[in-house]
């Protein structure tokens, strides 16, 4: 049997508890292999303690999220950056 | 946090022997985009909580949200939602969430939807929203089911195939095909994608949803047939149910 995982899409809800934006529309760069992809395309293993998201190219851990009764613990060391779509900046008022 | 809403069950519709649609009324529902999901949270009297994701199967419609749930026999949450959760009962939902696996009626590209089993849920929201917005975007839906008794939304899909101009629906049977269906039962593969999908030159948006095994196989087939992986969006529901 192959490993059981689901899409990064499912991180959208848990991460909204921490961030104000929808990270499933964001992209990330993997710190291990340098590949860049939509957050939603990560592989999420949800039966570890907490949630573990791995890079589909090199299978290294990009993100871990553990929710305790009083806090959220987010480890993002496997990501170089997150790029988040934001509304266009308003033109400067002259 | 404000993202959690209290929803009440107002109606339950049976889809198949192992699945039903829950119609929920949600106060202050902000609306959703077809393809988004919610997280459902159950709390036991002793405080134990279980959380699972469910796609929204309805088109955006006021304060109502529909979830279509398949029973996973030894599961914790799905049997509760199907057997125990009753009209009038509350449940907590977080969402809508997910900004990637979504179809916006303003996008002009043709659409290919590929569903396995309960994976029809978010794709049905897209089919319904297409109709509700009067969109003329051409849609093709390939729906993999075990037998014709396992088709969700069977009556509605029959009507839509006849009435919704530009919507084509085809089925792939994995266990038992109905009389008159050309071909043998099989798992969906590159041939089905080539014959019933769009040619890659049309640059369709492809949405694939269902058990992880089916999603992998279909996503690989789409790329093998020549579709750009960037235009293939997937939603994996978890282990393949056999
Ligand atoms: C973004 C997203 C959207 C989803 N949308 C829907 C939806 O619209 N409708 C729907 O019915 N489900 C959907 N799912 C799956 C759903 O979240 C649950 O995983 C499913 O209902 C099983 O939960 P459970 O508590 O009953 O089973 P669990 O207690 O979690 O699992 C019990 C056993 O069943 C296995 N199992 C878990 N999930 C599945 C599965 N899906 N199929 C077969 N075996 C499984 C497990 O490995 C375990 O052995 C979605 C999942 C995701 C990530
Ligand atoms: Zn990597």
Tab-separated table of C-alpha atoms and ligand atoms in Angstrom:
chain	number	residue	atom	x	y	z
A	1	UNK	CA	0.000	0.000	0.000
A	2	UNK	CA	1.268	3.473	-0.827
A	3	UNK	CA	1.417	6.234	1.751
A	4	UNK	CA	-1.898	7.854	2.554
A	5	UNK	CA	-1.970	11.560	1.945
A	6	UNK	CA	-4.335	14.295	0.847
A	7	UNK	CA	-3.859	17.718	-0.775
A	8	UNK	CA	-2.527	20.928	0.668
A	9	UNK	CA	-6.037	22.268	0.064
A	10	UNK	CA	-7.058	20.805	3.369
A	11	UNK	CA	-4.607	23.084	5.203
A	12	UNK	CA	-6.782	26.057	4.268
A	13	UNK	CA	-9.024	25.777	7.314
A	14	UNK	CA	-6.393	25.051	9.972
A	15	UNK	CA	-4.113	27.827	8.665
A	16	UNK	CA	-6.929	30.348	8.654
A	17	UNK	CA	-6.834	30.083	12.431
A	18	UNK	CA	-3.356	31.619	12.281
A	19	UNK	CA	-3.247	33.760	9.135
A	20	UNK	CA	-5.671	36.344	7.835
A	21	UNK	CA	-5.371	35.195	4.228
A	22	UNK	CA	-6.239	32.008	2.393
A	23	UNK	CA	-2.926	30.211	2.010
A	24	UNK	CA	-4.332	27.555	-0.316
A	25	UNK	CA	-4.081	30.164	-3.080
A	26	UNK	CA	-0.446	30.911	-2.144
A	27	UNK	CA	2.674	29.269	-3.534
A	28	UNK	CA	5.787	28.083	-1.726
A	29	UNK	CA	9.344	27.200	-2.578
A	30	UNK	CA	10.756	24.010	-1.118
A	31	UNK	CA	13.928	24.627	0.914
A	32	UNK	CA	15.306	21.199	0.041
A	33	UNK	CA	14.924	20.914	-3.729
A	34	UNK	CA	14.007	24.462	-4.714
A	35	UNK	CA	10.829	23.581	-6.554
A	36	UNK	CA	7.961	26.047	-6.411
A	37	UNK	CA	4.307	25.118	-6.414
A	38	UNK	CA	0.870	26.073	-5.175
A	39	UNK	CA	0.503	25.378	-1.495
A	40	UNK	CA	-2.542	23.347	-2.413
A	41	UNK	CA	-0.347	20.842	-4.282
A	42	UNK	CA	1.633	19.805	-1.199
A	43	UNK	CA	1.013	16.319	0.185
A	44	UNK	CA	-0.566	16.392	3.590
A	45	UNK	CA	-0.304	13.507	6.019
A	46	UNK	CA	-2.999	14.019	8.592
A	47	UNK	CA	-2.593	10.919	10.722
A	48	UNK	CA	0.737	11.975	12.213
A	49	UNK	CA	0.373	13.989	15.412
A	50	UNK	CA	-0.819	17.194	13.810
A	51	UNK	CA	-0.505	17.875	10.093
A	52	UNK	CA	2.648	17.281	8.072
A	53	UNK	CA	2.954	18.703	4.537
A	54	UNK	CA	5.608	17.284	2.219
A	55	UNK	CA	7.027	18.395	-1.127
A	56	UNK	CA	5.722	16.114	-3.906
A	57	UNK	CA	9.083	16.320	-5.723
A	58	UNK	CA	11.589	15.481	-2.982
A	59	UNK	CA	9.180	14.307	-0.239
A	60	UNK	CA	10.876	16.457	2.419
A	61	UNK	CA	8.764	18.115	5.080
A	62	UNK	CA	7.770	21.674	4.119
A	63	UNK	CA	5.449	22.440	7.012
A	64	UNK	CA	4.185	20.994	10.265
A	65	UNK	CA	1.174	22.249	12.138
A	66	UNK	CA	0.162	21.051	15.576
A	67	UNK	CA	-2.871	22.393	17.342
A	68	UNK	CA	-2.947	22.130	21.125
A	69	UNK	CA	-5.911	23.229	23.248
A	70	UNK	CA	-4.319	26.641	23.755
A	71	UNK	CA	-1.976	27.241	20.841
A	72	UNK	CA	-1.026	26.514	17.271
A	73	UNK	CA	2.570	25.416	16.572
A	74	UNK	CA	3.663	26.021	12.997
A	75	UNK	CA	7.071	24.870	11.734
A	76	UNK	CA	7.821	26.242	8.254
A	77	UNK	CA	11.540	25.505	8.049
A	78	UNK	CA	11.092	23.453	4.881
A	79	UNK	CA	9.898	26.465	2.900
A	80	UNK	CA	12.111	29.247	1.504
A	81	UNK	CA	9.192	31.594	0.913
A	82	UNK	CA	5.448	31.830	0.683
A	83	UNK	CA	3.979	34.008	-2.055
A	84	UNK	CA	0.500	35.170	-1.240
A	85	UNK	CA	-1.864	36.792	-3.751
A	86	UNK	CA	-3.044	40.125	-2.389
A	87	UNK	CA	-5.445	42.764	-3.718
A	88	UNK	CA	-3.832	45.319	-6.051
A	89	UNK	CA	-2.247	48.258	-4.250
A	90	UNK	CA	-4.249	51.434	-4.595
A	91	UNK	CA	-2.471	54.025	-6.764
A	92	UNK	CA	-0.798	56.761	-4.706
A	93	UNK	CA	-2.967	59.805	-4.084
A	94	UNK	CA	-1.137	62.824	-5.518
B	1	UNK	CA	-12.459	32.668	15.959
B	2	UNK	CA	-15.018	34.206	13.660
B	3	UNK	CA	-14.493	31.615	10.953
B	4	UNK	CA	-16.474	29.014	12.877
B	5	UNK	CA	-20.189	29.120	12.225
B	6	UNK	CA	-22.988	27.223	13.872
B	7	UNK	CA	-25.032	25.374	11.274
B	8	UNK	CA	-28.317	23.526	11.733
B	9	UNK	CA	-29.478	20.554	9.724
B	10	UNK	CA	-32.684	21.448	7.903
B	11	UNK	CA	-32.999	18.497	5.536
B	12	UNK	CA	-31.322	15.238	4.650
B	13	UNK	CA	-31.500	13.713	1.164
B	14	UNK	CA	-30.433	10.181	0.429
B	15	UNK	CA	-28.126	9.935	-2.583
B	16	UNK	CA	-27.204	6.226	-2.578
B	17	UNK	CA	-27.257	3.361	-0.087
B	18	UNK	CA	-24.079	4.758	1.483
B	19	UNK	CA	-24.300	8.507	1.012
B	20	UNK	CA	-26.550	11.426	1.749
B	21	UNK	CA	-26.696	15.152	1.286
B	22	UNK	CA	-27.031	17.331	4.378
B	23	UNK	CA	-28.745	20.662	3.868
B	24	UNK	CA	-27.431	23.091	6.466
B	25	UNK	CA	-28.668	26.549	7.379
B	26	UNK	CA	-25.808	28.767	8.504
B	27	UNK	CA	-26.258	32.132	10.189
B	28	UNK	CA	-24.121	34.861	8.625
B	29	UNK	CA	-22.829	32.593	5.860
B	30	UNK	CA	-20.515	34.752	3.721
B	31	UNK	CA	-21.153	32.746	0.523
B	32	UNK	CA	-18.725	30.485	-1.295
B	33	UNK	CA	-17.038	29.820	-4.616
B	34	UNK	CA	-17.804	26.449	-6.274
B	35	UNK	CA	-15.084	23.967	-5.279
B	36	UNK	CA	-14.491	25.314	-1.775
B	37	UNK	CA	-14.884	23.160	1.310
B	38	UNK	CA	-15.668	23.492	4.997
B	39	UNK	CA	-14.233	21.827	8.064
B	40	UNK	CA	-16.879	20.184	10.237
B	41	UNK	CA	-16.177	19.965	13.964
B	42	UNK	CA	-17.964	17.634	16.333
B	43	UNK	CA	-17.607	17.955	20.086
B	44	UNK	CA	-18.452	15.106	22.453
B	45	UNK	CA	-19.903	15.793	25.909
B	46	UNK	CA	-16.463	15.112	27.441
B	47	UNK	CA	-14.895	17.783	25.230
B	48	UNK	CA	-13.269	15.444	22.704
B	49	UNK	CA	-13.320	16.980	19.242
B	50	UNK	CA	-13.078	15.528	15.764
B	51	UNK	CA	-12.637	17.642	12.625
B	52	UNK	CA	-13.048	16.587	8.976
B	53	UNK	CA	-13.228	18.429	5.662
B	54	UNK	CA	-16.284	18.276	3.371
B	55	UNK	CA	-16.715	19.929	0.019
B	56	UNK	CA	-19.738	22.104	-0.602
B	57	UNK	CA	-21.928	20.447	-3.245
B	58	UNK	CA	-24.469	23.243	-3.683
B	59	UNK	CA	-24.131	26.375	-5.807
B	60	UNK	CA	-23.877	29.585	-3.764
B	61	UNK	CA	-27.374	30.239	-2.387
B	62	UNK	CA	-27.994	32.567	0.537
B	63	UNK	CA	-27.548	31.020	3.961
B	64	UNK	CA	-27.804	27.420	2.805
B	65	UNK	CA	-24.889	25.049	2.344
B	66	UNK	CA	-25.134	21.445	1.200
B	67	UNK	CA	-22.569	18.761	2.031
B	68	UNK	CA	-22.671	15.308	0.452
B	69	UNK	CA	-21.168	12.681	2.709
B	70	UNK	CA	-20.212	9.106	1.976
B	71	UNK	CA	-20.163	6.622	4.809
B	72	UNK	CA	-16.690	5.241	5.583
B	73	UNK	CA	-17.806	2.116	7.462
B	74	UNK	CA	-15.262	2.187	10.298
B	75	UNK	CA	-15.049	5.974	10.261
B	76	UNK	CA	-15.507	8.296	13.193
B	77	UNK	CA	-17.286	11.273	11.653
B	78	UNK	CA	-19.068	10.167	8.463
B	79	UNK	CA	-21.283	7.469	10.079
B	80	UNK	CA	-22.312	10.009	12.704
B	81	UNK	CA	-23.259	12.595	10.070
B	82	UNK	CA	-25.253	10.014	8.113
B	83	UNK	CA	-26.935	8.010	10.898
B	84	UNK	CA	-27.128	10.123	14.024
B	85	UNK	CA	-27.073	13.814	13.099
B	86	UNK	CA	-30.761	14.816	12.910
B	87	UNK	CA	-32.886	17.648	11.562
B	88	UNK	CA	-32.634	20.569	13.986
B	89	UNK	CA	-29.254	19.503	15.391
B	90	UNK	CA	-26.361	21.992	15.411
B	91	UNK	CA	-22.860	21.398	14.110
B	92	UNK	CA	-19.857	23.711	13.878
B	93	UNK	CA	-18.404	24.468	10.470
B	94	UNK	CA	-15.350	26.505	9.484
B	95	UNK	CA	-15.193	28.086	6.097
B	96	UNK	CA	-15.650	28.407	3.287
B	97	UNK	CA	-11.974	27.640	2.692
B	98	UNK	CA	-9.762	26.767	-0.240
B	99	UNK	CA	-8.984	29.282	-2.980
B	100	UNK	CA	-7.279	26.993	-5.458
B	101	UNK	CA	-9.619	24.135	-6.351
B	102	UNK	CA	-12.339	26.550	-7.468
B	103	UNK	CA	-14.151	27.391	-10.673
B	104	UNK	CA	-15.201	30.987	-11.241
B	105	UNK	CA	-18.030	31.485	-13.740
B	106	UNK	CA	-16.122	34.437	-15.235
B	107	UNK	CA	-13.334	32.164	-16.504
B	108	UNK	CA	-13.809	31.425	-20.218
B	109	UNK	CA	-11.741	28.209	-20.642
B	110	UNK	CA	-13.619	24.949	-21.254
B	111	UNK	CA	-13.815	22.737	-18.198
B	112	UNK	CA	-13.159	19.049	-17.691
B	113	UNK	CA	-14.461	17.555	-14.467
B	114	UNK	CA	-13.407	14.067	-13.418
B	115	UNK	CA	-15.043	12.582	-10.332
B	116	UNK	CA	-14.662	9.315	-8.469
B	117	UNK	CA	-17.459	8.398	-6.048
B	118	UNK	CA	-18.072	11.161	-3.506
B	119	UNK	CA	-15.581	13.311	-5.439
B	120	UNK	CA	-18.580	14.490	-7.426
B	121	UNK	CA	-19.466	16.834	-4.505
B	122	UNK	CA	-17.377	19.950	-5.336
B	123	UNK	CA	-17.758	19.305	-9.075
B	124	UNK	CA	-21.547	19.306	-8.657
B	125	UNK	CA	-21.248	22.763	-7.103
B	126	UNK	CA	-19.499	23.852	-10.324
B	127	UNK	CA	-22.118	22.220	-12.590
B	128	UNK	CA	-24.898	23.867	-10.582
B	129	UNK	CA	-23.200	27.266	-10.510
B	130	UNK	CA	-22.691	27.090	-14.278
B	131	UNK	CA	-26.432	26.722	-14.703
B	132	UNK	CA	-27.312	29.261	-12.008
B	133	UNK	CA	-25.146	31.957	-13.593
B	134	UNK	CA	-26.260	31.177	-17.144
B	135	UNK	CA	-22.659	30.472	-18.137
B	136	UNK	CA	-22.110	29.084	-21.619
B	137	UNK	CA	-18.662	27.676	-20.825
B	138	UNK	CA	-18.520	24.126	-22.233
B	139	UNK	CA	-18.276	21.480	-19.509
B	140	UNK	CA	-17.479	17.803	-19.738
B	141	UNK	CA	-17.940	15.569	-16.732
B	142	UNK	CA	-16.498	12.062	-16.507
B	143	UNK	CA	-17.892	10.284	-13.465
B	144	UNK	CA	-16.394	7.016	-12.211
B	145	UNK	CA	-18.751	4.868	-10.119
B	146	UNK	CA	-18.867	1.216	-9.115
B	147	UNK	CA	-22.350	0.564	-10.514
B	148	UNK	CA	-25.231	2.751	-11.658
B	149	UNK	CA	-26.713	2.497	-8.147
B	150	UNK	CA	-23.710	4.452	-6.896
B	151	UNK	CA	-24.374	7.605	-8.920
B	152	UNK	CA	-24.979	10.624	-6.668
B	153	UNK	CA	-27.475	13.253	-7.892
B	154	UNK	CA	-28.619	10.704	-10.485
B	155	UNK	CA	-31.941	12.347	-11.414
B	156	UNK	CA	-30.506	15.821	-11.489
B	157	UNK	CA	-27.569	14.765	-13.658
B	158	UNK	CA	-29.957	13.093	-16.084
B	159	UNK	CA	-31.968	16.316	-16.401
B	160	UNK	CA	-28.931	18.510	-16.658
B	161	UNK	CA	-27.390	16.384	-19.387
B	162	UNK	CA	-30.585	16.954	-21.362
B	163	UNK	CA	-31.310	20.593	-20.455
B	164	UNK	CA	-28.002	22.354	-19.747
B	165	UNK	CA	-26.626	23.311	-23.144
B	166	UNK	CA	-22.920	22.610	-23.447
B	167	UNK	CA	-22.783	20.130	-20.555
B	168	UNK	CA	-21.766	16.597	-21.521
B	169	UNK	CA	-21.747	13.806	-18.961
B	170	UNK	CA	-20.256	10.348	-19.301
B	171	UNK	CA	-19.815	7.518	-16.839
B	172	UNK	CA	-17.127	4.932	-16.222
B	173	UNK	CA	-18.218	1.841	-14.260
B	174	UNK	CA	-15.602	0.029	-12.225
B	175	UNK	CA	-17.606	-3.011	-11.031
B	176	UNK	CA	-20.731	-3.506	-13.075
B	177	UNK	CA	-21.877	-1.592	-16.151
B	178	UNK	CA	-25.592	-1.172	-16.889
B	179	UNK	CA	-27.088	-3.012	-19.852
B	180	UNK	CA	-26.322	-1.321	-23.125
B	181	UNK	CA	-23.243	0.528	-21.891
B	182	UNK	CA	-20.531	0.006	-24.466
B	183	UNK	CA	-17.438	-1.547	-22.934
B	184	UNK	CA	-16.377	-3.537	-19.909
B	185	UNK	CA	-16.189	-2.301	-16.332
B	186	UNK	CA	-12.749	-0.774	-15.754
B	187	UNK	CA	-10.865	1.868	-13.858
B	188	UNK	CA	-10.652	5.196	-15.609
B	189	UNK	CA	-7.489	5.542	-17.710
B	190	UNK	CA	-5.846	7.581	-20.480
B	191	UNK	CA	-8.241	6.169	-23.093
B	192	UNK	CA	-11.277	7.528	-21.256
B	193	UNK	CA	-9.552	10.856	-20.789
B	194	UNK	CA	-8.642	11.075	-24.465
B	195	UNK	CA	-12.068	10.018	-25.731
B	196	UNK	CA	-14.348	11.861	-23.332
B	197	UNK	CA	-12.226	14.807	-22.227
B	198	UNK	CA	-11.004	17.825	-24.209
B	199	UNK	CA	-8.064	17.820	-26.570
B	200	UNK	CA	-5.128	19.571	-24.857
B	201	UNK	CA	-5.151	22.293	-27.577
B	202	UNK	CA	-8.424	23.603	-26.151
B	203	UNK	CA	-6.487	24.379	-22.961
B	204	UNK	CA	-9.255	23.299	-20.598
B	205	UNK	CA	-9.196	23.739	-16.874
B	206	UNK	CA	-9.234	20.254	-15.371
B	207	UNK	CA	-10.637	19.474	-11.935
B	208	UNK	CA	-10.129	15.976	-10.555
B	209	UNK	CA	-11.676	14.884	-7.279
B	210	UNK	CA	-12.155	11.646	-5.372
B	211	UNK	CA	-10.179	8.995	-3.539
B	212	UNK	CA	-6.411	9.553	-3.624
B	213	UNK	CA	-5.734	6.552	-5.909
B	214	UNK	CA	-8.180	7.713	-8.566
B	215	UNK	CA	-6.956	11.295	-8.411
B	216	UNK	CA	-3.347	10.195	-8.926
B	217	UNK	CA	-4.234	7.946	-11.863
B	218	UNK	CA	-6.374	10.574	-13.577
B	219	UNK	CA	-3.896	13.415	-13.029
B	220	UNK	CA	-1.147	11.214	-14.528
B	221	UNK	CA	-3.410	10.316	-17.471
B	222	UNK	CA	-4.195	13.956	-18.154
B	223	UNK	CA	-0.515	14.848	-18.285
B	224	UNK	CA	0.241	11.755	-20.403
B	225	UNK	CA	-2.442	12.805	-22.885
B	226	UNK	CA	-0.768	16.217	-23.183
B	227	UNK	CA	-2.487	18.521	-20.714
B	228	UNK	CA	-0.321	21.080	-18.948
B	229	UNK	CA	0.037	20.025	-15.291
B	230	UNK	CA	-0.570	23.674	-14.340
B	231	UNK	CA	-4.144	23.382	-15.553
B	232	UNK	CA	-4.837	20.167	-13.662
B	233	UNK	CA	-6.242	20.826	-10.199
B	234	UNK	CA	-6.844	18.031	-7.753
B	235	UNK	CA	-8.706	17.434	-4.535
B	236	UNK	CA	-7.872	14.183	-2.748
B	237	UNK	CA	-10.496	12.908	-0.331
B	238	UNK	CA	-8.306	10.282	1.314
B	239	UNK	CA	-7.768	6.541	0.965
B	240	UNK	CA	-9.364	4.632	-1.847
B	241	UNK	CA	-12.412	2.886	-0.518
B	242	UNK	CA	-11.731	-0.400	-2.345
C	1	LIG	C1	-10.669	18.903	1.147
C	1	LIG	C2	-11.471	17.638	1.435
C	1	LIG	C3	-12.807	17.569	1.041
C	1	LIG	C4	-13.561	16.417	1.307
C	1	LIG	N1	-14.865	16.375	0.889
C	1	LIG	C5	-15.607	15.265	1.127
C	1	LIG	C6	-16.969	15.190	0.666
C	1	LIG	O1	-17.484	16.112	0.023
C	1	LIG	N2	-17.664	14.050	0.930
C	1	LIG	C7	-17.102	12.996	1.620
C	1	LIG	O2	-17.811	12.003	1.849
C	1	LIG	N3	-15.830	13.053	2.063
C	1	LIG	C8	-15.070	14.149	1.838
C	1	LIG	N4	-13.776	14.205	2.289
C	1	LIG	C9	-13.273	13.100	3.153
C	1	LIG	C10	-13.676	13.389	4.609
C	1	LIG	O3	-12.965	14.535	5.076
C	1	LIG	C11	-13.342	12.245	5.591
C	1	LIG	O4	-12.012	11.852	5.411
C	1	LIG	C12	-14.246	11.036	5.436
C	1	LIG	O5	-15.608	11.418	5.632
C	1	LIG	C13	-13.874	9.947	6.456
C	1	LIG	O6	-13.991	10.452	7.766
C	1	LIG	P1	-14.389	9.514	8.991
C	1	LIG	O7	-14.195	10.288	10.237
C	1	LIG	O8	-15.734	8.910	8.750
C	1	LIG	O9	-13.349	8.313	8.904
C	1	LIG	P2	-11.977	8.195	9.752
C	1	LIG	O10	-12.334	7.894	11.178
C	1	LIG	O11	-11.145	9.401	9.471
C	1	LIG	O12	-11.306	6.951	9.037
C	1	LIG	C14	-11.683	5.598	9.336
C	1	LIG	C15	-11.023	4.634	8.370
C	1	LIG	O13	-11.418	4.906	7.009
C	1	LIG	C16	-10.289	5.234	6.198
C	1	LIG	N5	-10.742	6.400	5.406
C	1	LIG	C17	-10.666	7.702	5.756
C	1	LIG	N6	-11.193	8.510	4.805
C	1	LIG	C18	-11.620	7.691	3.822
C	1	LIG	C19	-12.258	7.922	2.566
C	1	LIG	N7	-12.582	9.168	2.140
C	1	LIG	N8	-12.567	6.822	1.823
C	1	LIG	C20	-12.256	5.575	2.237
C	1	LIG	N9	-11.632	5.314	3.412
C	1	LIG	C21	-11.328	6.340	4.202
C	1	LIG	C22	-9.179	5.544	7.131
C	1	LIG	O14	-7.934	5.196	6.600
C	1	LIG	C23	-9.536	4.684	8.344
C	1	LIG	O15	-9.090	3.367	8.178
C	1	LIG	C24	-12.986	15.326	2.000
C	1	LIG	C25	-11.650	15.398	2.392
C	1	LIG	C26	-10.881	16.531	2.106
C	1	LIG	C27	-9.447	16.580	2.553
C	2	LIG	ZN1	11.212	19.608	-2.487
